[in-house]
CSV table of C-alpha atoms in Angstrom, one decimal:
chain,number,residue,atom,x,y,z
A,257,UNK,CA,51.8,-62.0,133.6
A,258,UNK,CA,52.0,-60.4,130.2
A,259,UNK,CA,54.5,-62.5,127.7
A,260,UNK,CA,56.5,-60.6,125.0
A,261,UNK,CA,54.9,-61.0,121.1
A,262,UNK,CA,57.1,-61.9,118.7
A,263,UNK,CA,56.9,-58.6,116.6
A,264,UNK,CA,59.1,-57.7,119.7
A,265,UNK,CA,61.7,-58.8,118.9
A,266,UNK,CA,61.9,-60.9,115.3
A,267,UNK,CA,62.2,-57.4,114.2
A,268,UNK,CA,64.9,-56.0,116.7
A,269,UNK,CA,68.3,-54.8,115.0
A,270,UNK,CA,66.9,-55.4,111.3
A,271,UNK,CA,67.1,-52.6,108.8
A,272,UNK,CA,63.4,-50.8,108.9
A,273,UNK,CA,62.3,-47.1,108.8
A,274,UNK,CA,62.6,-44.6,111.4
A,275,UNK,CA,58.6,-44.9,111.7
A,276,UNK,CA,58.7,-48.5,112.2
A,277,UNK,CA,61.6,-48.4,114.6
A,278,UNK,CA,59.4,-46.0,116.5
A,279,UNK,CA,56.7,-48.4,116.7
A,280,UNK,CA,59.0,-51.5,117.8
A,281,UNK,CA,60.8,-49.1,120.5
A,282,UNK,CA,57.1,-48.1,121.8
A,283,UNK,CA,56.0,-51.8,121.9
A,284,UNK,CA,59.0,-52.7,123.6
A,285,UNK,CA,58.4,-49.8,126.6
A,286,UNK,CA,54.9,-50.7,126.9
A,287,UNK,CA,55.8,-54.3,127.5
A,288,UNK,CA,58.5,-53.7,129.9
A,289,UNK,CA,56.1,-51.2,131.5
A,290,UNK,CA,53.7,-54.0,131.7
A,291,UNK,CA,56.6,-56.3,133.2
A,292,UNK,CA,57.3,-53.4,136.0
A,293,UNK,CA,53.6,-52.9,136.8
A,294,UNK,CA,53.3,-56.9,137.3
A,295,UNK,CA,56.6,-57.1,139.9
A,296,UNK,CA,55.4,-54.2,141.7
A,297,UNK,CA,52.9,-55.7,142.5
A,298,UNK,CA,54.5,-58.9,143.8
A,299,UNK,CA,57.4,-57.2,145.2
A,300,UNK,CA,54.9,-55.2,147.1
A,301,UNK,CA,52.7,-58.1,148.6
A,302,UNK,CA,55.5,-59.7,149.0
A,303,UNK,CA,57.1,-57.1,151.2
A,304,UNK,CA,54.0,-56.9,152.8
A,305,UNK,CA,54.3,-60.6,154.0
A,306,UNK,CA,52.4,-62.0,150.8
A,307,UNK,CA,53.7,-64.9,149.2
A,308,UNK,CA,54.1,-65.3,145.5
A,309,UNK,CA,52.5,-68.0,144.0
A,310,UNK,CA,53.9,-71.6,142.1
A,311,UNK,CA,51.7,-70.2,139.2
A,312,UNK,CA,53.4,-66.4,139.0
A,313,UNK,CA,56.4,-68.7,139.8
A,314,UNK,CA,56.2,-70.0,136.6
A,315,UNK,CA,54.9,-67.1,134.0
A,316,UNK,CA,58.6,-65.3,135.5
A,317,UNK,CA,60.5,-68.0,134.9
A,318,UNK,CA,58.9,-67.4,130.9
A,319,UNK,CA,60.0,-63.2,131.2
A,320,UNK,CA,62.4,-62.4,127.9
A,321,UNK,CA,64.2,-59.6,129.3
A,322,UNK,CA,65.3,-61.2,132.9
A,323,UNK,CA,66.7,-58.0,134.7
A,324,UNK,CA,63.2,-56.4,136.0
A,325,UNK,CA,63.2,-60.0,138.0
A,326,UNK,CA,66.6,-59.0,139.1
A,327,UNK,CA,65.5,-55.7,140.2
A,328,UNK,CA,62.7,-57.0,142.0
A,329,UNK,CA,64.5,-59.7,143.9
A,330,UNK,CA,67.0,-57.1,144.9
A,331,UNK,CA,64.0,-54.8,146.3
A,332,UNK,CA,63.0,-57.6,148.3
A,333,UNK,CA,66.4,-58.2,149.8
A,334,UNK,CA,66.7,-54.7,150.7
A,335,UNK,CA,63.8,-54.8,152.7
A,336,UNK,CA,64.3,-57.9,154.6
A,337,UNK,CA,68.2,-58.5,154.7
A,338,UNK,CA,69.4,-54.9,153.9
A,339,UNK,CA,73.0,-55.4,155.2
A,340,UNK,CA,73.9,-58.4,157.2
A,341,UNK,CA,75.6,-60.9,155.8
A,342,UNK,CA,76.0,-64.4,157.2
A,343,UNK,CA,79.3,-66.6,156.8
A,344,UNK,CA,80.4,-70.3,157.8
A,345,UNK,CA,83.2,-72.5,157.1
A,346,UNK,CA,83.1,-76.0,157.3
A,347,UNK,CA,85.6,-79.2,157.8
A,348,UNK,CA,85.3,-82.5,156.3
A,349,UNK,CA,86.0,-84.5,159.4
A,350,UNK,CA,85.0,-87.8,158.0
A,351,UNK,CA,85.9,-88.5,154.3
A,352,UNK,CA,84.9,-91.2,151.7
A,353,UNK,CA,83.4,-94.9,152.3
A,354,UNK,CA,79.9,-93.5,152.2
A,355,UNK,CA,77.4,-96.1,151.8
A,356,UNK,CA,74.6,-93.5,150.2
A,357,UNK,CA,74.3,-93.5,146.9
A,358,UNK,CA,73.6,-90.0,145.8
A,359,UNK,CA,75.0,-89.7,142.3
A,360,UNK,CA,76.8,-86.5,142.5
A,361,UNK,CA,78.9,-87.3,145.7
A,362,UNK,CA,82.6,-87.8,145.4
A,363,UNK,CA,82.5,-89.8,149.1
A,364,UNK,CA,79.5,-92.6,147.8
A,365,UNK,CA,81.4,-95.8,147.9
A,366,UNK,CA,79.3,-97.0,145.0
A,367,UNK,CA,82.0,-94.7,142.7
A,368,UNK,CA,85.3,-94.6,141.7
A,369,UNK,CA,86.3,-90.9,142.0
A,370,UNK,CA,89.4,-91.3,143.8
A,371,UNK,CA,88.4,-88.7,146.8
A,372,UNK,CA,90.6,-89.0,149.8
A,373,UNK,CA,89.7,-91.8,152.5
A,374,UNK,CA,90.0,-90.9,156.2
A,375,UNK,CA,88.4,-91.4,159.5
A,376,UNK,CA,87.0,-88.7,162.2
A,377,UNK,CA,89.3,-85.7,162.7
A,378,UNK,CA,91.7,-85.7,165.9
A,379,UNK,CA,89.9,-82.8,168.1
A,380,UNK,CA,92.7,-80.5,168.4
A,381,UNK,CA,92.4,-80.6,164.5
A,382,UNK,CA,89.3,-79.8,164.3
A,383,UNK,CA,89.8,-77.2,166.9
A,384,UNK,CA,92.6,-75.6,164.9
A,385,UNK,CA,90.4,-75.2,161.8
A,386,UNK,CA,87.4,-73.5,164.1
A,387,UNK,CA,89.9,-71.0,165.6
A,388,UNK,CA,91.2,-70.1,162.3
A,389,UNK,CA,88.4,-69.5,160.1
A,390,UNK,CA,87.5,-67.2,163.2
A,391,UNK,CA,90.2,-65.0,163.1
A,392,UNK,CA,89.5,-64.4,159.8
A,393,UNK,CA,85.9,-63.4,160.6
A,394,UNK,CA,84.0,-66.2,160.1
A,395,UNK,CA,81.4,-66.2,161.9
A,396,UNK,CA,79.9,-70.3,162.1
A,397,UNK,CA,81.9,-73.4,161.8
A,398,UNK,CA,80.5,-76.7,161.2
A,399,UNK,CA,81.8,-80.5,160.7
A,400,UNK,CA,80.7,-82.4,158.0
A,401,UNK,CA,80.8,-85.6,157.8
A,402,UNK,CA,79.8,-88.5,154.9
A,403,UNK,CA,78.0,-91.4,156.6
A,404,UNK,CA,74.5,-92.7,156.7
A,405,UNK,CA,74.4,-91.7,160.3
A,406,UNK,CA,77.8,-91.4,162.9
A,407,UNK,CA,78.9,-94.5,164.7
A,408,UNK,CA,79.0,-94.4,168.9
A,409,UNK,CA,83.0,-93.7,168.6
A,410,UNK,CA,82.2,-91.0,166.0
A,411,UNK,CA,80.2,-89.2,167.6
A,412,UNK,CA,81.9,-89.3,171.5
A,413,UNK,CA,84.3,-88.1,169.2
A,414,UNK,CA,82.5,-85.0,167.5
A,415,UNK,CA,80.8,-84.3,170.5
A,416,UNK,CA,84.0,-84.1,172.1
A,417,UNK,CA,85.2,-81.8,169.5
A,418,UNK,CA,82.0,-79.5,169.6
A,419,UNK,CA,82.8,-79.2,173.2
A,420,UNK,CA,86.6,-78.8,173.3
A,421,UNK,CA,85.8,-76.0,170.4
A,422,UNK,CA,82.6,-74.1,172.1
A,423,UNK,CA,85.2,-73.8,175.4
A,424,UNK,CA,88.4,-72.4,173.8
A,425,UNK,CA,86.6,-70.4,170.9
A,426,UNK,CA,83.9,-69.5,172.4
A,427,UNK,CA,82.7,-66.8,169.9
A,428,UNK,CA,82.3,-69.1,166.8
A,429,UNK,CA,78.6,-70.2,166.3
A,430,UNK,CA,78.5,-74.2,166.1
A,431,UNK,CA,77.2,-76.2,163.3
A,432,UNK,CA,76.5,-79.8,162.0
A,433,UNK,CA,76.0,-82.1,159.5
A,434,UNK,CA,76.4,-85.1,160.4
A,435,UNK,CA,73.7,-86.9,158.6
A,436,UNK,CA,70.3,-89.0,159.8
A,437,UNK,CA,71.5,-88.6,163.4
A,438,UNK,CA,68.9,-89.9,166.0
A,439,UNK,CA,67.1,-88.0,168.3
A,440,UNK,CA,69.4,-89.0,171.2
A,441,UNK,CA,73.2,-88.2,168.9
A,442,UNK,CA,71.0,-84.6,168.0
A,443,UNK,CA,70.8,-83.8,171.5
A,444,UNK,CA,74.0,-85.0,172.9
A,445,UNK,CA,75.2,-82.2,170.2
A,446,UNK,CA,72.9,-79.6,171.0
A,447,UNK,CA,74.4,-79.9,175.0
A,448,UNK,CA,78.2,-79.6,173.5
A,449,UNK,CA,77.7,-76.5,171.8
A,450,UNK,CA,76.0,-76.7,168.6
A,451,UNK,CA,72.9,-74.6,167.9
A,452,UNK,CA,72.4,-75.5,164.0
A,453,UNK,CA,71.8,-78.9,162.1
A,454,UNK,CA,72.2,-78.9,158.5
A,455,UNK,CA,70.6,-81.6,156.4
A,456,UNK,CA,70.4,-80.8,152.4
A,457,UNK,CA,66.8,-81.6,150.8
A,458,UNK,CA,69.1,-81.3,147.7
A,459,UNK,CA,66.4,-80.9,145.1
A,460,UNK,CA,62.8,-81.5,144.0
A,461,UNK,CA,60.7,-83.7,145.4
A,462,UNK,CA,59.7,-85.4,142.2
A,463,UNK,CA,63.6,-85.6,141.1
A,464,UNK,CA,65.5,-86.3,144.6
A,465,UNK,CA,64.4,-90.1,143.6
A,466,UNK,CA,66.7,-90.0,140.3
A,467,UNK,CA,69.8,-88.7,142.3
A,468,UNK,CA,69.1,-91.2,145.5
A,469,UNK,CA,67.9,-94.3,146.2
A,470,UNK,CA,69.5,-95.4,149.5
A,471,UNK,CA,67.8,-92.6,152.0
A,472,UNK,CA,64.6,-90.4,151.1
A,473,UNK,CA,63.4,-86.9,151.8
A,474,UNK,CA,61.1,-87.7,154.4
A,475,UNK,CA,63.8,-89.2,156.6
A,476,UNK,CA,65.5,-85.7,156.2
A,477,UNK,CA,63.1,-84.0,157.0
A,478,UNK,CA,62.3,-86.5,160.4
A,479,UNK,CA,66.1,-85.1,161.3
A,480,UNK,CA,65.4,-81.8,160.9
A,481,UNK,CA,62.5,-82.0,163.1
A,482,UNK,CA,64.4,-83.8,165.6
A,483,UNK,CA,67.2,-81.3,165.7
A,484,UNK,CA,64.6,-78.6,166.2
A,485,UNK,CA,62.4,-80.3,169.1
A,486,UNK,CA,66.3,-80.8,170.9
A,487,UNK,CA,66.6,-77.0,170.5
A,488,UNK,CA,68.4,-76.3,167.5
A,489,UNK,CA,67.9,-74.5,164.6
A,490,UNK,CA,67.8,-75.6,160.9
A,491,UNK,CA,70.0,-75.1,157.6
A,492,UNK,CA,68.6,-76.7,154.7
A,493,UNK,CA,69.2,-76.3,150.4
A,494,UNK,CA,70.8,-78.6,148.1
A,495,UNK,CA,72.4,-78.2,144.7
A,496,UNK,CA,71.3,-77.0,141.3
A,497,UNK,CA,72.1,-78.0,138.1
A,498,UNK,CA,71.7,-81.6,138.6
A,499,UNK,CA,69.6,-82.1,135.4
A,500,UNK,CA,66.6,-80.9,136.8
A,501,UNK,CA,64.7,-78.4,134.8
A,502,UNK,CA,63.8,-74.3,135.7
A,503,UNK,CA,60.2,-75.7,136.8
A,504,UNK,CA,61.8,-78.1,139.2
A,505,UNK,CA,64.1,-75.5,140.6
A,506,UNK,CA,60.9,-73.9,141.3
A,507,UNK,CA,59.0,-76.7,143.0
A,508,UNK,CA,62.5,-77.4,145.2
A,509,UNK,CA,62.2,-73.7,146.6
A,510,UNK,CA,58.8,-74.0,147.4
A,511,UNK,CA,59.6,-77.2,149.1
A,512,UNK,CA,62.2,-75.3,151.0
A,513,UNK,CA,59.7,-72.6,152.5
A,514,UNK,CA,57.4,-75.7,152.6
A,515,UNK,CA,59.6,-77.4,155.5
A,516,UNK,CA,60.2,-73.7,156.7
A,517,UNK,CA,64.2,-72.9,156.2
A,518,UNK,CA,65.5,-70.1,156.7
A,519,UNK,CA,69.3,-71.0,155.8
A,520,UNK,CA,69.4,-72.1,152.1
A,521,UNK,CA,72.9,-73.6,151.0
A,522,UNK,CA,72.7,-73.1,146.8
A,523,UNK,CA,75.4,-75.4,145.9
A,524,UNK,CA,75.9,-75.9,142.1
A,525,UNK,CA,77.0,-79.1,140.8
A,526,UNK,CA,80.4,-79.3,140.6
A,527,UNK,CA,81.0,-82.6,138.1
A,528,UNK,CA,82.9,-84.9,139.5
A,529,UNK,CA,85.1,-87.3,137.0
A,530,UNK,CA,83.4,-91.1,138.5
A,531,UNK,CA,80.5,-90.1,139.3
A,532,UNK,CA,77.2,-90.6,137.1
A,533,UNK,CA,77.0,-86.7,137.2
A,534,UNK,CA,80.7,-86.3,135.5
A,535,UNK,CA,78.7,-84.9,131.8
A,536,UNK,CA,76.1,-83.1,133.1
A,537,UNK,CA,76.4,-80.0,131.6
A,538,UNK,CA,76.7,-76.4,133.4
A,539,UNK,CA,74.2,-74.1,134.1
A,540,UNK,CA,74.4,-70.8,132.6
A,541,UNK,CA,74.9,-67.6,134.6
A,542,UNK,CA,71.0,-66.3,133.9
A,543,UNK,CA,70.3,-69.6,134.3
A,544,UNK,CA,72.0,-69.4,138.0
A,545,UNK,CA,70.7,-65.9,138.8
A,546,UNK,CA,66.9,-66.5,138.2
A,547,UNK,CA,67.3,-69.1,140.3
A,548,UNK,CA,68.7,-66.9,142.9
A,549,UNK,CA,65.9,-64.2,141.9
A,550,UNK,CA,63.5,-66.6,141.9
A,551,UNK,CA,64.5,-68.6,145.6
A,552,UNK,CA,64.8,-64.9,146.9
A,553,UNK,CA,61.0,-64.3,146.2
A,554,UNK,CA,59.5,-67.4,147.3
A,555,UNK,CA,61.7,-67.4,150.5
A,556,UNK,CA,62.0,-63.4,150.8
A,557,UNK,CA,63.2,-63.8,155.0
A,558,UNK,CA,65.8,-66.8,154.1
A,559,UNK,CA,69.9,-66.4,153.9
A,560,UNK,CA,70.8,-67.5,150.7
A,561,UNK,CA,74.0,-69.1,150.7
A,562,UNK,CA,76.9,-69.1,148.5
A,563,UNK,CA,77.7,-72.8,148.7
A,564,UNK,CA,79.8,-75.5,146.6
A,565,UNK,CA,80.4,-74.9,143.0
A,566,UNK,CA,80.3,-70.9,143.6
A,567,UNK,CA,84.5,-70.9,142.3
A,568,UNK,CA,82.4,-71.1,138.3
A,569,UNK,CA,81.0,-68.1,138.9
A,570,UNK,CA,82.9,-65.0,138.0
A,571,UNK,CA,83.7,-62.3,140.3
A,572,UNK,CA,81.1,-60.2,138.4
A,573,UNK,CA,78.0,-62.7,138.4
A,574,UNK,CA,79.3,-63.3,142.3
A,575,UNK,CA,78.6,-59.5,143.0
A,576,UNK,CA,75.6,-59.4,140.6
A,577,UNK,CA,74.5,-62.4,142.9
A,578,UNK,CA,74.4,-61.1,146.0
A,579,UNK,CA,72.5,-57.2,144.6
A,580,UNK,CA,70.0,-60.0,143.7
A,581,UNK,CA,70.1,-61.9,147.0
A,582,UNK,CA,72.7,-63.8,148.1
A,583,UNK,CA,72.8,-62.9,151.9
A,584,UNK,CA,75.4,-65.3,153.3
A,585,UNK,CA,78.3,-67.8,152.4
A,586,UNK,CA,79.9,-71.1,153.0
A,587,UNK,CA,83.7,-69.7,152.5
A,588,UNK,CA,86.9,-72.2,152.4
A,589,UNK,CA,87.5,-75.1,150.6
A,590,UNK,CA,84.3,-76.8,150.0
A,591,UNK,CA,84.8,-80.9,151.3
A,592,UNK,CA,85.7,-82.4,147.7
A,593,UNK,CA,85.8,-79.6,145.5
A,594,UNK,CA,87.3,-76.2,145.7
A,595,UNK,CA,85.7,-72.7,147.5
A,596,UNK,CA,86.3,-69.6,147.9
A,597,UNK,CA,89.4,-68.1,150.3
A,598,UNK,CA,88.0,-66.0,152.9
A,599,UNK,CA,90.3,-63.3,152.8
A,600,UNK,CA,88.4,-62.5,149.1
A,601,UNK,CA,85.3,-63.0,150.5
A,602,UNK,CA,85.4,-61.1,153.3
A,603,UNK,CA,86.6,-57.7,151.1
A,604,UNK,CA,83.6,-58.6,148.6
A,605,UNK,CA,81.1,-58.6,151.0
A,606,UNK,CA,82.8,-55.3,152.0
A,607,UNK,CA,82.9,-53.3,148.6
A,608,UNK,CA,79.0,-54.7,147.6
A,609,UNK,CA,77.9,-52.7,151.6
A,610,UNK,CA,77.0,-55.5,153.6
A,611,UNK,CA,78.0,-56.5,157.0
A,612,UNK,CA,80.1,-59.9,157.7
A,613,UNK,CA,78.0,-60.6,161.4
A,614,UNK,CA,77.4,-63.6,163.0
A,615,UNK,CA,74.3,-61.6,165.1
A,616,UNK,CA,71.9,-63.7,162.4
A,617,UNK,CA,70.4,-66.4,163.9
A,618,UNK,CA,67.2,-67.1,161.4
A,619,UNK,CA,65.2,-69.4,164.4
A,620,UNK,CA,65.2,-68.3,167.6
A,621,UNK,CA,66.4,-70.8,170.4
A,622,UNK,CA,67.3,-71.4,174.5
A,623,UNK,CA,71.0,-70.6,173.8
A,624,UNK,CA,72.1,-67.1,171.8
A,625,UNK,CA,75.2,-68.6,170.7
């Protein structure tokens, strides 16, 4: 990967001749040829089930001008994920007294942030909510739920949600996220109705340490491999903008296609006033849309997710987001912090030419619903 010299641009937009504006104008095709010629290459073994590597990873993360990334994460979408576009809502059916301590959670009992405190959801609740977000086209609902892992009346209580739910809306795809459930609370789920566990990696490997010390990755990942030998699929991200750096970004979507998910949530952080994340500061847009560029590449098959945080984002770096490749969308109110309505989603994903479908399932399992 070719990098831009200097003469590039320390010269750009200075008084000079015509004959030397020639010469920067020429040097600045060339290299942007160069760029092109680099990404059509990747684009095309990409496309041709290559995989790019943590090294070209890296040297495009370093590009000046980041719209030939753009373009070529866009040429990758088209080819694998031309027009469907997943969506899911969720309900916080369990809120606050978490005992984790993952410093950008408004529910972690270690912090004072004020979020609302209640226990599980009545069913017919949670039941209203699935129906709802379904006749606005939703296509998956999911309960969430803070909590190490549910308790046994928690979870005869989800499960008889999840049940009550698959029976009198029977078109809405099930979900959870429920945290470290056991084997036996996976399955129990699985037979009321729910074909997808989510469990956030949440970021790098070598940072999730710095944001959590009260559960590690490896016991997600245990979960997710449980949910999958009960017969469930698996929906796995996290959040950006944590105070990681653009090289851990990287790492943390290679980790992703690492583990092999093929749902990828891309929250980013929302700060939360009590929490030790409450001055970290924002991510820029570019900053957000090579990351979505760069996730697209190294996980060209994955739904991308619009997730928490996405209300930042303008309506035109949401749009530019999704010609990049942003392929579904968690839409609602997002547990602590505010989402998206649907109603605005739903005539986005219209007017950018994808398809709202719930006909999307990323692993295949015993159940098609």
């Amino acid at each position: 990967m070719h990098k831009m010299k200097s003469i590039c641009v320390s010269f750009f937009g200075t008084p000079h001749t015509h004959a030397f504006a020639g010469e920067i104008k020429l040097s600045l095709i060339v290299f942007y040829e160069t760029q092109a010629m680099d990404l059509t290459e990747i684009t095309q073994r990409i496309k041709a089930d290559g995989d790019l590597t943590r090294t070209e990873a890296s040297e495009l993360l370093r590009l000046t001008d980041r719209e030939p990334l753009y373009e070529a994460a866009h040429c990758i979408t088209a080819h694998f994920a031309p027009t469907l576009f997943d969506t899911c809502s969720i309900v916080n059916v369990k809120s606050g007294r978490c005992p984790e301590d993952c410093k950008w959670c408004a529910q972690s009992a270690h912090y004072q942030t004020g979020v609302d405190e209640y226990g599980a959801l009545e069913v017919q609740e949670c039941v209203r909510q699935a129906a709802f977000n379904r006749r606005q086209g939703v296509g998956r609902f999911s309960l969430v739920a803070g909590g190490r892992r549910p308790t046994a009346a928690d979870m005869d209580r989800y499960v008889e949600s999840y049940e009550t739910i698959h029976r009198e809306v029977p078109d809405i795809k099930l979900c959870a996220s429920l945290g470290l459930c056991t084997e036996g609370q996976l399955r129990r789920l699985w037979e009321a109705g729910v074909t997808t566990y989510h469990c956030n990696m949440e970021s790098a490997p070598d940072f999730f340490g710095t944001l959590c010390t009260t559960h590690t990755q490896r016991q997600k990942e245990e979960t997710l491999a449980a949910a999958r030998r009960v017969g469930m699929r698996i929906c796995s991200g996290g959040i950006i903008g944590m105070g990681e750096s653009a090289e851990q970004r990287i790492d943390f979507a290679f980790y992703l296609r690492r583990i092999g998910s093929l749902s990828i949530p891309i929250n980013i952080l929302q700060p939360i006033p009590g929490t030790p994340l409450q001055d970290t500061p924002p991510l820029t847009e570019d900053e957000y849309l090579t990351a979505v560029a760069l996730f697209r590449l190294i996980n060209p098959r994955a739904f991308l997710r619009f997730s928490g945080g996405r209300a930042q984002l303008s309506d035109k770096i949401q749009r530019k987001a999704i010609y990049i490749g942003i392929n579904a969308a968690i839409t609602g109110d997002m547990l602590t912090t505010i989402g998206c309505t649907t109603p605005r989603d739903m005539a986005m994903i219209a007017e950018m030419g994808k398809i709202n479908s719930n006909d999307t399932d990323w692993e295949t399992n015993s159940r098609s619903n």
